[in-house]
CSV table of C-alpha atoms in Angstrom, one decimal:
chain,number,residue,atom,x,y,z
A,1,ARG,CA,-25.9,-26.3,-7.2
A,2,LYS,CA,-26.3,-23.4,-9.4
A,3,GLU,CA,-29.6,-21.5,-9.6
A,4,VAL,CA,-30.0,-21.6,-13.0
A,5,GLU,CA,-28.8,-25.1,-14.9
A,6,GLN,CA,-28.1,-25.3,-18.8
A,7,ASP,CA,-26.6,-27.7,-21.0
A,8,PRO,CA,-24.0,-25.4,-23.2
A,9,GLY,CA,-24.3,-27.7,-26.1
A,10,PRO,CA,-23.2,-27.3,-28.8
A,11,PHE,CA,-26.3,-28.6,-30.4
A,12,ASN,CA,-25.7,-29.0,-33.8
A,13,VAL,CA,-28.8,-30.2,-36.0
A,14,PRO,CA,-29.5,-29.6,-39.6
A,15,GLU,CA,-31.7,-27.3,-41.3
A,16,GLY,CA,-35.7,-28.3,-40.8
A,17,ALA,CA,-34.8,-30.1,-37.6
A,18,THR,CA,-36.6,-29.7,-34.3
A,19,VAL,CA,-34.5,-28.9,-31.3
A,20,ALA,CA,-35.2,-28.5,-27.4
A,21,PHE,CA,-33.4,-27.4,-24.5
A,22,ASN,CA,-34.1,-27.6,-20.8
A,23,CYS,CA,-33.0,-25.4,-18.4
A,24,THR,CA,-33.3,-26.3,-14.4
A,25,TYR,CA,-33.4,-24.1,-11.5
A,26,SER,CA,-33.2,-24.1,-8.0
A,27,ASN,CA,-35.6,-21.5,-6.4
A,28,SER,CA,-39.3,-23.3,-6.2
A,29,ALA,CA,-40.4,-19.8,-4.9
A,30,SER,CA,-39.1,-18.2,-8.6
A,31,GLN,CA,-42.2,-16.5,-10.1
A,32,SER,CA,-41.0,-15.5,-13.7
A,33,PHE,CA,-39.2,-17.4,-16.7
A,34,PHE,CA,-37.8,-16.1,-19.9
A,35,TRP,CA,-35.6,-17.1,-22.7
A,36,TYR,CA,-33.4,-14.9,-24.0
A,37,ARG,CA,-31.1,-15.3,-27.4
A,38,GLN,CA,-27.9,-14.0,-27.7
A,39,ASP,CA,-25.8,-13.6,-30.9
A,40,CYS,CA,-22.2,-13.8,-30.8
A,41,ARG,CA,-20.7,-11.1,-28.9
A,42,LYS,CA,-23.9,-9.2,-28.9
A,43,GLU,CA,-26.4,-8.3,-26.5
A,44,PRO,CA,-29.0,-10.5,-25.1
A,45,LYS,CA,-32.9,-10.1,-26.9
A,46,LEU,CA,-36.0,-11.2,-25.0
A,47,LEU,CA,-36.9,-14.3,-27.4
A,48,MET,CA,-40.3,-15.4,-25.2
A,49,SER,CA,-41.8,-15.3,-21.5
A,50,VAL,CA,-42.8,-18.6,-20.0
A,51,TYR,CA,-46.5,-19.5,-19.0
A,52,SER,CA,-47.7,-21.6,-16.6
A,53,SER,CA,-49.8,-22.4,-19.2
A,54,GLY,CA,-46.7,-22.3,-22.0
A,55,ASN,CA,-46.9,-20.3,-24.6
A,56,GLU,CA,-46.1,-20.4,-28.4
A,57,ASP,CA,-44.8,-18.1,-30.7
A,58,GLY,CA,-44.4,-19.3,-34.4
A,59,ARG,CA,-41.8,-22.1,-34.5
A,60,PHE,CA,-40.6,-21.4,-30.6
A,61,THR,CA,-42.3,-23.3,-27.9
A,62,ALA,CA,-42.1,-23.0,-24.2
A,63,GLN,CA,-42.9,-24.7,-21.4
A,64,LEU,CA,-42.5,-24.4,-17.5
A,65,ASN,CA,-43.1,-27.5,-15.2
A,66,ARG,CA,-42.8,-26.1,-11.5
A,67,ALA,CA,-42.6,-30.2,-10.0
A,68,SER,CA,-39.4,-30.9,-11.6
A,69,GLN,CA,-38.2,-26.9,-11.6
A,70,TYR,CA,-37.4,-26.8,-15.4
A,71,ILE,CA,-38.0,-24.9,-18.0
A,72,SER,CA,-38.1,-25.7,-21.6
A,73,LEU,CA,-37.4,-24.3,-25.2
A,74,LEU,CA,-38.9,-26.3,-28.1
A,75,ILE,CA,-37.9,-24.9,-32.0
A,76,ARG,CA,-39.3,-26.5,-35.0
A,77,ASP,CA,-38.2,-26.2,-38.6
A,78,SER,CA,-34.7,-24.5,-37.6
A,79,LYS,CA,-32.9,-22.3,-39.7
A,80,LEU,CA,-30.0,-21.2,-40.3
A,81,SER,CA,-30.6,-17.2,-38.6
A,82,ASP,CA,-31.6,-19.4,-35.1
A,83,SER,CA,-28.2,-19.8,-34.9
A,84,ALA,CA,-27.5,-18.6,-31.4
A,85,THR,CA,-26.7,-18.9,-27.3
A,86,TYR,CA,-30.0,-19.4,-25.8
A,87,LEU,CA,-30.4,-17.9,-22.1
A,88,CYS,CA,-32.5,-19.3,-19.9
A,89,VAL,CA,-33.5,-16.5,-17.0
A,90,VAL,CA,-35.2,-17.2,-13.8
A,91,ASN,CA,-36.9,-14.5,-11.4
A,92,GLY,CA,-35.1,-15.5,-8.1
A,93,GLY,CA,-38.2,-15.2,-6.4
A,94,THR,CA,-37.4,-11.4,-5.2
A,95,ALA,CA,-38.5,-8.5,-7.7
A,96,SER,CA,-34.7,-7.6,-8.6
A,97,LYS,CA,-33.3,-10.4,-9.0
A,98,LEU,CA,-33.0,-12.2,-12.1
A,99,THR,CA,-30.7,-15.2,-12.8
A,100,PHE,CA,-29.2,-15.8,-15.9
A,101,GLY,CA,-28.2,-19.6,-17.1
A,102,THR,CA,-24.9,-19.8,-19.3
A,103,GLY,CA,-26.4,-20.2,-22.4
A,104,THR,CA,-27.0,-23.3,-24.8
A,105,ARG,CA,-25.4,-22.7,-27.9
A,106,LEU,CA,-27.2,-23.6,-31.1
A,107,GLN,CA,-25.9,-24.5,-34.7
A,108,VAL,CA,-28.2,-25.1,-37.5
A,109,THR,CA,-26.4,-26.1,-40.8
A,110,LEU,CA,-27.0,-26.2,-44.1
B,1,GLU,CA,-35.8,4.7,-31.7
B,2,ALA,CA,-36.2,3.2,-28.0
B,3,GLN,CA,-32.3,2.7,-27.2
B,4,VAL,CA,-30.1,1.8,-24.5
B,5,THR,CA,-26.9,3.3,-24.8
B,6,GLN,CA,-23.3,2.3,-23.6
B,7,ASN,CA,-20.1,4.1,-24.2
B,8,PRO,CA,-17.3,3.2,-24.7
B,9,ARG,CA,-17.8,0.1,-26.4
B,10,TYR,CA,-13.9,-1.2,-26.5
B,11,LEU,CA,-11.8,0.2,-24.1
B,12,ILE,CA,-8.4,-1.1,-23.0
B,13,THR,CA,-6.8,0.4,-19.7
B,14,VAL,CA,-4.0,-0.4,-17.5
B,15,THR,CA,-4.5,-1.5,-13.4
B,16,GLY,CA,-5.2,1.1,-11.3
B,17,LYS,CA,-6.1,4.1,-13.6
B,18,LYS,CA,-10.1,5.1,-12.7
B,19,LEU,CA,-12.9,4.7,-15.6
B,20,THR,CA,-16.5,5.0,-16.0
B,21,VAL,CA,-19.2,3.8,-18.5
B,22,THR,CA,-21.9,5.5,-19.2
B,23,CYS,CA,-25.7,4.1,-19.6
B,24,SER,CA,-28.3,5.8,-21.2
B,25,GLN,CA,-32.4,4.6,-21.8
B,26,ASN,CA,-34.9,7.0,-23.9
B,27,MET,CA,-37.4,4.9,-23.0
B,28,ASN,CA,-38.2,5.9,-19.2
B,29,HIS,CA,-37.7,2.5,-17.4
B,30,GLU,CA,-37.6,3.1,-13.7
B,31,TYR,CA,-35.1,-0.1,-13.5
B,32,MET,CA,-31.5,-0.1,-14.8
B,33,SER,CA,-28.8,-3.1,-14.1
B,34,TRP,CA,-25.0,-3.5,-15.0
B,35,TYR,CA,-23.5,-7.2,-15.6
B,36,ARG,CA,-20.8,-8.5,-16.5
B,37,GLN,CA,-20.4,-11.6,-19.1
B,38,ASP,CA,-17.3,-14.2,-19.0
B,39,PRO,CA,-16.7,-17.4,-20.7
B,40,GLY,CA,-18.1,-20.4,-19.1
B,41,LEU,CA,-19.8,-17.8,-16.4
B,42,GLY,CA,-22.8,-16.3,-17.9
B,43,LEU,CA,-24.5,-12.8,-17.1
B,44,ARG,CA,-23.5,-12.0,-13.7
B,45,GLN,CA,-25.4,-8.8,-12.3
B,46,ILE,CA,-23.1,-6.0,-10.6
B,47,TYR,CA,-25.3,-3.2,-9.4
B,48,TYR,CA,-29.3,-2.5,-9.8
B,49,SER,CA,-31.2,0.6,-9.4
B,50,MET,CA,-34.6,0.1,-8.7
B,51,ASN,CA,-35.4,4.1,-9.3
B,52,VAL,CA,-33.2,7.6,-9.2
B,53,GLU,CA,-31.3,7.8,-6.3
B,54,VAL,CA,-32.4,3.8,-5.2
B,55,THR,CA,-29.2,1.4,-6.0
B,56,ASP,CA,-28.3,-2.3,-4.7
B,57,LYS,CA,-25.6,-4.6,-4.4
B,58,GLY,CA,-26.0,-7.3,-7.3
B,59,ASP,CA,-23.8,-10.9,-7.0
B,60,VAL,CA,-20.5,-9.7,-8.0
B,61,PRO,CA,-20.1,-5.9,-6.8
B,62,GLU,CA,-16.5,-5.6,-5.5
B,63,GLY,CA,-14.7,-3.1,-6.9
B,64,TYR,CA,-17.7,-1.4,-8.7
B,65,LYS,CA,-19.6,1.7,-8.3
B,66,VAL,CA,-22.9,3.1,-9.6
B,67,SER,CA,-24.8,6.1,-9.3
B,68,ARG,CA,-28.4,6.9,-10.7
B,69,LYS,CA,-29.0,11.0,-10.5
B,70,GLU,CA,-30.9,11.1,-13.1
B,71,LYS,CA,-33.9,8.8,-14.4
B,72,ARG,CA,-32.3,7.9,-18.0
B,73,ASN,CA,-28.7,7.5,-16.7
B,74,PHE,CA,-26.8,5.0,-14.8
B,75,PRO,CA,-22.9,5.1,-14.8
B,76,LEU,CA,-20.6,2.2,-14.2
B,77,ILE,CA,-17.6,3.1,-12.3
B,78,LEU,CA,-14.4,1.2,-11.9
B,79,GLU,CA,-12.5,3.2,-9.4
B,80,SER,CA,-9.0,1.4,-9.4
B,81,PRO,CA,-9.3,-1.5,-12.5
B,82,SER,CA,-7.8,-4.6,-11.9
B,83,PRO,CA,-7.3,-7.6,-14.6
B,84,ASN,CA,-9.8,-9.7,-13.2
B,85,GLN,CA,-12.4,-7.1,-14.3
B,86,THR,CA,-11.7,-7.9,-18.0
B,87,SER,CA,-15.0,-8.5,-19.4
B,88,LEU,CA,-17.9,-7.7,-21.3
B,89,TYR,CA,-20.2,-5.1,-19.7
B,90,PHE,CA,-23.9,-4.7,-20.6
B,91,CYS,CA,-26.1,-2.3,-18.8
B,92,ALA,CA,-30.0,-3.2,-19.1
B,93,SER,CA,-33.3,-1.2,-18.8
B,94,SER,CA,-37.1,-2.4,-17.9
B,95,LEU,CA,-40.1,-0.6,-17.4
B,96,SER,CA,-40.8,-1.5,-14.2
B,97,PHE,CA,-38.9,-5.0,-13.4
B,98,THR,CA,-41.4,-7.1,-15.5
B,99,GLY,CA,-38.5,-9.3,-17.0
B,100,GLU,CA,-38.5,-7.9,-20.2
B,101,LEU,CA,-34.3,-6.4,-20.5
B,102,PHE,CA,-33.7,-4.3,-22.9
B,103,PHE,CA,-29.8,-4.5,-23.4
B,104,GLY,CA,-27.4,-2.1,-24.6
B,105,GLU,CA,-24.5,-3.2,-27.3
B,106,GLY,CA,-21.8,-3.8,-24.5
B,107,SER,CA,-18.4,-2.8,-23.5
B,108,ARG,CA,-15.6,-4.7,-24.1
B,109,LEU,CA,-12.7,-3.9,-21.2
B,110,THR,CA,-9.6,-4.7,-21.0
B,111,VAL,CA,-7.6,-4.3,-17.8
B,112,LEU,CA,-3.5,-4.7,-18.2
């Protein structure tokens, strides 16, 4: 089983739609969780951290479910500019180990 | 402007010809790391450094070397490149390993 697993997609959604991605992780000792965004052939950039209580940033909401070992990202009112690959990143229980998922590709269309 | 700078951005080389990809950050970050990104495999860590003169292997260190003589620089060295090292490479840094990584723009390397 991979340490961090994501559905590669692509998720094709119309503008204005709500879309959700999940990411599962295998190490129950994981402490930190993040979502990064990566545009085609560009560097990843931090989208948001995921806290135990969940967090929201505008149209984006991230949740953590420790019991089932997954994190989620919800995007409301999708914009064309949200088209990108979303990377799930999990700290593997040690300070120096971050594991990246392979990413979920989102394509928002008119 | 706070940034991580990698060079070269694009390189085509031949098997066995030593090369170095430089990485420099101007944010006074202690933590630096190198990743390679390949289709279907995601980002995989090659080496990382928690501070000056402290480096350690990541998941895929074979065929690579690094050094951290100064806080701002973390070069990646391929002593004898092979075609399976053709990839997109990213350098990243973080203030104190909070998980918020700042990435360079990437270096696309092709080894023939």
